[in-house]
Amino acid sequence: MPLVEFRDVGYRIAGRDILAHVSFTLDAGDTLVLLGRSGSGKTTALKMTNGMVFPTSGQVLVEGRATTEWDPIRLKRRIGYVIQEVGLFPHFTVAENIGLVPKLEGWSRPDVERRVNELLEEIGLGSPEFRTRYPRQLSGGQRQRVGVARALAADPALLLFDEPFGALDPITRRELQQQFLALTRDSHKASLFVTHDVREALRLGTRVALLAGGRLETVATPQEFRRASTGQARAFLAGLED
Amino acid sequence: MRPDLANDVLRLTGEHLVLVASSMAAAILLGVPAGILLTRRAGLRKWLLGFANVAQTIPSLALFGFLIPIPLIGGIGPRTVIVSLALYALLPIVRNTFVGIAGVDAAVCESAVAMGMSDGQLLRQVQLPLAAQTIFAGIRIATVTTIGTATIGAAIGGGGLGVFIFRGIASVDSAQILAGAVPAAVLALLADGGFGWIERRLSPA
Ligand SMILES: Nc1ncnc2c1ncn2[C@@H]1O[C@H](COP(=O)(O)OP(=O)(O)OP(=O)(O)O)[C@@H](O)[C@H]1O
Ligand SMILES: [Mg+2]
């Protein structure tokens, strides 16, 4: 059974189709990259996966069960989500931000502590001074790392990333992409990763799904995608040449 | 100062504080939950804020007049004064609670929901701490205003420092007026300073 399945999903509000006839599956071990221009419906698709938005037609299934059938809180706790704006809690320290979901899940204090330290190490913020800092005392890139660590904290099998490495210098971005690959190279995990950067899509995805105007134009492996002939895929690939 | 005057000042200041403290307690206990409710029920917004707005525009003497004949909350004496003062204090508290919570960064609230926080957890762990300063500012404004307004309570036998002022006006005795006005001003300044100090402590992170 796939971890996630979109079945002919549509989302229509105020007479406009934000998503239409979107179907794909996501299995454990996969990273499906949703690639698309601004406004193509990428964030909406992510929000549908963890039940923050529900389809107006079709179904989104998580672990074989429609999102509308899930207990909304249980569903979200099982999924790690890095929202587009990161959204760290300004009144929580770095350690409290990362430990949030384990704490909500009732982990013991030493377990939360251990997990937080482990993640801080993995995201390269291992030195003790970072634990007690507040988000405003971090650089943008460091905040994004903390956002990723927070999503990974309770070790969810399914991860949603909404342009987590936007607005970073190319070197840091590359570094974080390497970290992402290391953190998600786990045959039990699956990720949906949103980006509008074709390079990033080809580097991180086991499959690339191209969203154009709310419709899936192509779903392909990175190798196949490089040879794709559809309109937007060509336009994105042209970006690789300059 | 004559010793009996000093005694009166102490006694009436005490009464004044009781008027202010009771009405503020009522206004906070009603106003903060009402403000929270407004962030959850958009439909109520117009009604509740409208009610609080109207309550504030009624002249206090007129409000006393309306309340006196009402059983249980009305009558001559401090009870009517406390009810009216609480009504006046409601608007800044409701409004600041609502504005404070509504003003919390939408991305922060969205990530809280995305992490699987229940609405109660979102409110207690995220929205209230981040709005605390704004809510407290509303309480401070309301308290300072109430300390001044409470002097009118003496007009209907509510007691407090207004007793001096009304007595002074009646006997054209400015010493009496000052005996009421100065302590009231000092109380207002103390409240403003004290609450301001707490408010700065509350700044989120
Ligand atoms: N709540 C909403 N009400 C009305 N329109 C909405 C709503 N949410 C999203 N939209 C519209 O749906 C479309 C897709 O939005 P979405 O946020 O999914 O785009 P996106 O692909 O994530 O874009 P970006 O790359 O800029 O983040 C946009 O045109 C947006 O204006
Ligand atoms: Mg988006």
Coordinates of N, CA and C and ligand atoms in Angstrom, one line a residue, chain A residues 13 16 18 37-44 84 163 196, ligand 1:
Chain A
I13 N -12.1 26.6 -5.5 CA -12.8 27.6 -4.6 C -13.1 28.8 -5.4
R16 N -12.8 28.8 -9.1 CA -11.5 28.6 -9.8 C -11.0 27.2 -9.4
I18 N -8.0 25.3 -8.4 CA -6.6 25.4 -7.9 C -5.9 24.1 -8.2
R37 N 5.6 26.4 -11.1 CA 5.7 27.9 -11.0 C 4.9 28.4 -9.8
S38 N 5.2 29.6 -9.5 CA 4.4 30.2 -8.4 C 2.9 30.2 -8.7
G39 N 2.1 29.7 -7.8 CA 0.7 29.7 -8.0 C 0.2 28.4 -8.7
S40 N 1.1 27.5 -8.9 CA 0.6 26.3 -9.6 C -0.1 25.3 -8.7
G41 N -0.1 25.5 -7.4 CA -0.9 24.7 -6.5 C -0.1 23.7 -5.7
K42 N 1.2 24.0 -5.6 CA 2.1 23.1 -4.8 C 1.8 23.1 -3.3
T43 N 1.7 24.3 -2.7 CA 1.5 24.3 -1.3 C 0.1 23.7 -1.0
T44 N -0.9 24.0 -1.9 CA -2.2 23.4 -1.7 C -2.1 21.9 -1.6
Q84 N 6.1 26.7 4.2 CA 6.9 27.6 3.4 C 7.6 28.7 4.1
E163 N 9.4 24.3 -0.1 CA 10.6 25.1 -0.4 C 11.4 25.4 0.8
H196 N 10.6 25.3 -6.8 CA 10.4 25.8 -8.2 C 11.8 25.8 -8.9
Ligands
LIG1 N1 -7.4 30.1 0.6 C1 -7.3 30.4 -0.7 N2 -8.3 31.2 -1.3 C2 -8.2 31.5 -2.5 N3 -7.2 31.2 -3.4 C3 -6.2 30.5 -2.9 C4 -6.2 30.0 -1.5 N4 -5.1 29.3 -1.3 C5 -4.5 29.3 -2.5 N5 -5.1 30.0 -3.4 C6 -4.7 30.2 -4.8 O1 -4.4 28.9 -5.3 C7 -3.3 29.0 -6.2 C8 -2.3 28.0 -5.8 O2 -1.7 28.4 -4.5 P1 -0.5 27.6 -3.8 O3 -0.2 28.3 -2.6 O4 -0.8 26.2 -3.8 O5 0.6 27.9 -4.9 P2 2.2 27.5 -4.9 O6 2.4 26.6 -6.1 O7 2.5 27.0 -3.6 O8 2.9 28.9 -5.2 P3 4.3 29.5 -4.6 O9 5.4 28.8 -5.3 O10 4.2 30.9 -4.9 O11 4.3 29.2 -3.1 C9 -2.9 30.4 -6.2 O12 -3.3 31.1 -7.3 C10 -3.5 31.0 -4.9 O13 -3.8 32.4 -5.1

